[in-house]
Coordinates of N, CA and C in Angstrom, one line a residue:
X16 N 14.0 5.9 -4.7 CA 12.8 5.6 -5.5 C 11.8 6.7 -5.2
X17 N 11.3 7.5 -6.3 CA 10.1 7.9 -6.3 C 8.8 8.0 -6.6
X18 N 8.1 8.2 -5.5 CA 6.4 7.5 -5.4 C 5.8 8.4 -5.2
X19 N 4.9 8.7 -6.1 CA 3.5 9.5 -6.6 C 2.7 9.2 -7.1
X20 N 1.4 9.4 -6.9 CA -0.2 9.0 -7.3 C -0.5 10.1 -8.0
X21 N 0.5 10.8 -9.0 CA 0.1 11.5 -10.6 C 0.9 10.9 -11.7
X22 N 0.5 11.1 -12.6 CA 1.2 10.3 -14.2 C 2.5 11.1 -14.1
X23 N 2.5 11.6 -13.7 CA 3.8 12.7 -14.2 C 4.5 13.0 -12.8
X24 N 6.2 13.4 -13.0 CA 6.6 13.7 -12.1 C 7.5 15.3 -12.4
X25 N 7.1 16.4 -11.5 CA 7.7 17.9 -12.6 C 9.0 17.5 -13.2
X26 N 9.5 18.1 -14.1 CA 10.5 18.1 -15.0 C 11.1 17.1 -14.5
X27 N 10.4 15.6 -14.9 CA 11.5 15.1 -15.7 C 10.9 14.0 -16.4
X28 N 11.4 13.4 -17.3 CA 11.0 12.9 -18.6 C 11.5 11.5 -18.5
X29 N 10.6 10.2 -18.8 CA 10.3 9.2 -18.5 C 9.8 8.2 -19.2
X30 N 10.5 6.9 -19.3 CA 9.6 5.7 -20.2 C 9.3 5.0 -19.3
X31 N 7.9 4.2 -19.7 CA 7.3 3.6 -18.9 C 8.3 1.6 -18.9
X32 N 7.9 1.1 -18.0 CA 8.6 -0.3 -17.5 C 7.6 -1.5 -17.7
X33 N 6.5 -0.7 -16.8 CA 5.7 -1.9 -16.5 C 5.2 -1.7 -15.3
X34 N 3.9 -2.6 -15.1 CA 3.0 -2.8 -13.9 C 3.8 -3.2 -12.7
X35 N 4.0 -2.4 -11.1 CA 4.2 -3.1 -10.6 C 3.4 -3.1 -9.6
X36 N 3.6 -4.1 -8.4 CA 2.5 -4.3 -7.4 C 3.2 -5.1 -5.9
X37 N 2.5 -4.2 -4.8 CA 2.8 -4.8 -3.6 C 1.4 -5.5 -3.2
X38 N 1.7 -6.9 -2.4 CA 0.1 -6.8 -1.1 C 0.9 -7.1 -0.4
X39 N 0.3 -7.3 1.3 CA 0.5 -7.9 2.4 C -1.4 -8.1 2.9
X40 N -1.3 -9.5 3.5 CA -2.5 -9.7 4.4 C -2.1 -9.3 5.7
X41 N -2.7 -8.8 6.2 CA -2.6 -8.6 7.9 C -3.6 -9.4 8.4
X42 N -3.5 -9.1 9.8 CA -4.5 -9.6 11.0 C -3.9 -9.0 12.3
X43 N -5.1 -9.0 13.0 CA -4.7 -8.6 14.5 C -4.9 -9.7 15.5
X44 N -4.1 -9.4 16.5 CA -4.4 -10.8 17.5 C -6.1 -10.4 17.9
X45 N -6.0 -12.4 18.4 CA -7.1 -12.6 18.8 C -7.6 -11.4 19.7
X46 N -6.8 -11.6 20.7 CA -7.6 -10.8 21.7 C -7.9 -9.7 21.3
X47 N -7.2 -8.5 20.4 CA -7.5 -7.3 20.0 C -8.9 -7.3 19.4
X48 N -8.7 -8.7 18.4 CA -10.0 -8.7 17.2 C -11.8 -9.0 18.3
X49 N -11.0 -9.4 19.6 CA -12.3 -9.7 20.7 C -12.6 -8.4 21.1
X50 N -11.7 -7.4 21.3 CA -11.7 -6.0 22.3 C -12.7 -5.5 21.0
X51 N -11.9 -5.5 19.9 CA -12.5 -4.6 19.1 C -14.3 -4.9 18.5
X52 N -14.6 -5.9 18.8 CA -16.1 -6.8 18.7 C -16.8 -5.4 19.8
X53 N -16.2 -5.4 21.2 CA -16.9 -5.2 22.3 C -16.9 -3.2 22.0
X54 N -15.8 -2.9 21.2 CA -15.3 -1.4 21.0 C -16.5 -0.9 19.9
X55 N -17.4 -1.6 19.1 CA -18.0 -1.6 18.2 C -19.5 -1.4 18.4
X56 N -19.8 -1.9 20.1 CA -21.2 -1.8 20.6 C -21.4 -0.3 21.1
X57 N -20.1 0.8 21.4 CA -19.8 1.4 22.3 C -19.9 2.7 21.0
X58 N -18.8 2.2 20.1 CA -18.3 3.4 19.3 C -17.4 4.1 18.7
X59 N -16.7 4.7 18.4 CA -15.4 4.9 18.1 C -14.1 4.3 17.3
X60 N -13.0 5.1 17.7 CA -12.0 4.3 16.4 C -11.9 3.2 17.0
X61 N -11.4 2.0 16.1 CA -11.0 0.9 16.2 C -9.3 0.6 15.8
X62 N -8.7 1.2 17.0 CA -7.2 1.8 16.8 C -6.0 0.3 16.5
X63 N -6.7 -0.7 17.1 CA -6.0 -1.6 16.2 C -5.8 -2.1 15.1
X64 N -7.4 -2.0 14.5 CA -7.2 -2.3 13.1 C -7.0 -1.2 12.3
X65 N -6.7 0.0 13.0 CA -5.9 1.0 12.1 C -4.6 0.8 11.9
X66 N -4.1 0.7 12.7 CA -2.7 0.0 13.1 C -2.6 -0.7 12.2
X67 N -3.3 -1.6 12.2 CA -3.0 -3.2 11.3 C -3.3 -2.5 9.4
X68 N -3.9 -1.7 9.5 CA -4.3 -1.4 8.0 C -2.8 0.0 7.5
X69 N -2.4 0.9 8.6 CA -1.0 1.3 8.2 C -0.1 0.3 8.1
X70 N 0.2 -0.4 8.8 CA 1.0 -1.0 8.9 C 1.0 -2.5 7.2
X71 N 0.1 -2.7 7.3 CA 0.0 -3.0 5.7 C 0.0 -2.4 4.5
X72 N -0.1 -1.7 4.5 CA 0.0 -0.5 3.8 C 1.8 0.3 3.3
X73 N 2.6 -0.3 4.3 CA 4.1 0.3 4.5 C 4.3 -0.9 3.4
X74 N 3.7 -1.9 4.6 CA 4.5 -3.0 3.6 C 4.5 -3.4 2.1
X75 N 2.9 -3.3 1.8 CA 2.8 -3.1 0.4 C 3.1 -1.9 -0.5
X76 N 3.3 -1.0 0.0 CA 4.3 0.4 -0.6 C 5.5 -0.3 -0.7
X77 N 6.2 -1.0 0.3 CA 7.7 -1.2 0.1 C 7.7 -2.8 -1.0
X78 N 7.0 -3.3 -0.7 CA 7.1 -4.8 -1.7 C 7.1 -3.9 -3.5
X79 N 6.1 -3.0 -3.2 CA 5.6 -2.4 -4.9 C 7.0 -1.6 -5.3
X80 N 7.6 -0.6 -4.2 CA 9.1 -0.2 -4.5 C 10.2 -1.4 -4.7
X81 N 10.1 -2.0 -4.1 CA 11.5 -3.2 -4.5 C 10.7 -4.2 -5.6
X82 N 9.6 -4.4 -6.1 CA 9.6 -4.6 -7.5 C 10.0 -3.4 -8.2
X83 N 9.5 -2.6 -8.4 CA 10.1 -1.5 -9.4 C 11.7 -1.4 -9.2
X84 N 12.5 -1.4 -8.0 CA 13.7 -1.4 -8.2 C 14.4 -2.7 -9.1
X85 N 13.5 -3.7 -9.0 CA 14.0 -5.2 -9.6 C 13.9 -5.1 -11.2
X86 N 13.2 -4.0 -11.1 CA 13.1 -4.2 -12.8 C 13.9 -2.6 -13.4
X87 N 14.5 -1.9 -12.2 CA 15.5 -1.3 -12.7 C 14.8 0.6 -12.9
X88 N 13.8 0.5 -12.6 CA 13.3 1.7 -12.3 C 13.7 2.9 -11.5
X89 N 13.5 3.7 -11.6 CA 13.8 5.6 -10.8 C 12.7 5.8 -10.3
X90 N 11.2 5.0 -10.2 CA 10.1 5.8 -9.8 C 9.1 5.2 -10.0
X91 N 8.1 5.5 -9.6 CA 6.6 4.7 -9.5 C 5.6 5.7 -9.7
X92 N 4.9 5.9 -10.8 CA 3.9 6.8 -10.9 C 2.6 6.3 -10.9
X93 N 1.5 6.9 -10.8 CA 0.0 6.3 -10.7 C -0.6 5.4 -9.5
X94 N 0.3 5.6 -8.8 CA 0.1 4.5 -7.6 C -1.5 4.5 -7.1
X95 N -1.5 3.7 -6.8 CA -3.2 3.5 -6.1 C -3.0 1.5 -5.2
X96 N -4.2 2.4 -4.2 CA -4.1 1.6 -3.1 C -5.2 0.8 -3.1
X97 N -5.7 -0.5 -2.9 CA -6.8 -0.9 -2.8 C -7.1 -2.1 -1.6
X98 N -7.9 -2.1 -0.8 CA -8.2 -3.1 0.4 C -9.4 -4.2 0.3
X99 N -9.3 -5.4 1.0 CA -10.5 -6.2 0.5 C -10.7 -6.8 2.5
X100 N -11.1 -7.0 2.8 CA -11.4 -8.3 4.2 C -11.3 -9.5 3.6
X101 N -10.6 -10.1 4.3 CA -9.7 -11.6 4.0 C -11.1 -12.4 4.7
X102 N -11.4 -12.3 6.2 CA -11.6 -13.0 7.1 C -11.8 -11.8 8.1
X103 N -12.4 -12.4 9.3 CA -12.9 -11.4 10.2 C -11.4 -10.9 11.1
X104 N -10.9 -9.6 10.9 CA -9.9 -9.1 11.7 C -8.6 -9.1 10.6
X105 N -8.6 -9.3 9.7 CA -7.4 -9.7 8.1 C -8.2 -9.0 7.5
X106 N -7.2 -8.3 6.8 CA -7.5 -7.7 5.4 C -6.0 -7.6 4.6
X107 N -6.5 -7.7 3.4 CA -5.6 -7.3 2.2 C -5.4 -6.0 1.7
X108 N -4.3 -5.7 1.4 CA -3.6 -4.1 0.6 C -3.0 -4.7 -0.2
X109 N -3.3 -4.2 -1.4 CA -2.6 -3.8 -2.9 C -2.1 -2.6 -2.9
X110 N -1.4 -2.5 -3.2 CA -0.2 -1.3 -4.0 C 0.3 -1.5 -5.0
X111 N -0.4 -0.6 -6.1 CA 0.1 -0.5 -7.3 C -0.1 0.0 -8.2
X112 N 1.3 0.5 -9.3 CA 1.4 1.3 -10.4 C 2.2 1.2 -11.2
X113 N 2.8 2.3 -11.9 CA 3.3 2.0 -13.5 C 4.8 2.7 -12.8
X114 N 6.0 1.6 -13.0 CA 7.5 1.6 -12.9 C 8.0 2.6 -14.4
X115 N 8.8 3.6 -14.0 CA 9.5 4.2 -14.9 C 10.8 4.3 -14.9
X116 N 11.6 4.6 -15.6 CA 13.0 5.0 -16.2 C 13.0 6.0 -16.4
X117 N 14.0 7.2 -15.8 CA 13.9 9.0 -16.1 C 14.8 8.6 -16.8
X118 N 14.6 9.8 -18.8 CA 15.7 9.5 -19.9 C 16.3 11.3 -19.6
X119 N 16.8 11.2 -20.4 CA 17.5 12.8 -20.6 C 16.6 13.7 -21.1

């Protein structure tokens, strides 16, 4: 499956499928989401909720690829990412874009 955030992929030629889309919610454990309270007075990355925001991110890349494979797709173009805060320490990732079919 190929995944790109441009309309186009070089030579080669393409009908469009349809919208597809990944999320995952994450969260971090408690104790991390306590550490990271105290990491906040101080400064710096907050390396678990980075963690927790790649790590959602894979997964909604991979949910938005196995829709497009479900509907029979070669590729995923226009992709875009988007994040919200669920709750303190949880957030949401979207993944998504337009499923294609390469023709001859």
């Amino acid at each position: 499956m190929i995944l790109v955030n441009t309309d186009y992929i070089p030579e080669k030629k393409f009908e469009m499928i349809g919208l597809v889309r990944g999320t995952m919610i994450q969260s971090v454990h408690l104790g991390k989401d306590i550490m990271n309270s105290f990491k906040t007075l101080v400064g710096g990355e907050l390396t678990s909720y980075t963690e927790m925001m790649n790590e959602a991110r894979a997964v909604a890349t991979k949910r938005m690829a196995d829709d497009a494979a479900a509907m029979g797709a070669d590729a995923v173009v226009n992709i875009h990412y988007a994040s919200s805060s669920i709750v303190q320490g949880a957030a949401e990732v979207l993944a998504y874009g337009t499923a294609v079919k390469f023709v001859d």
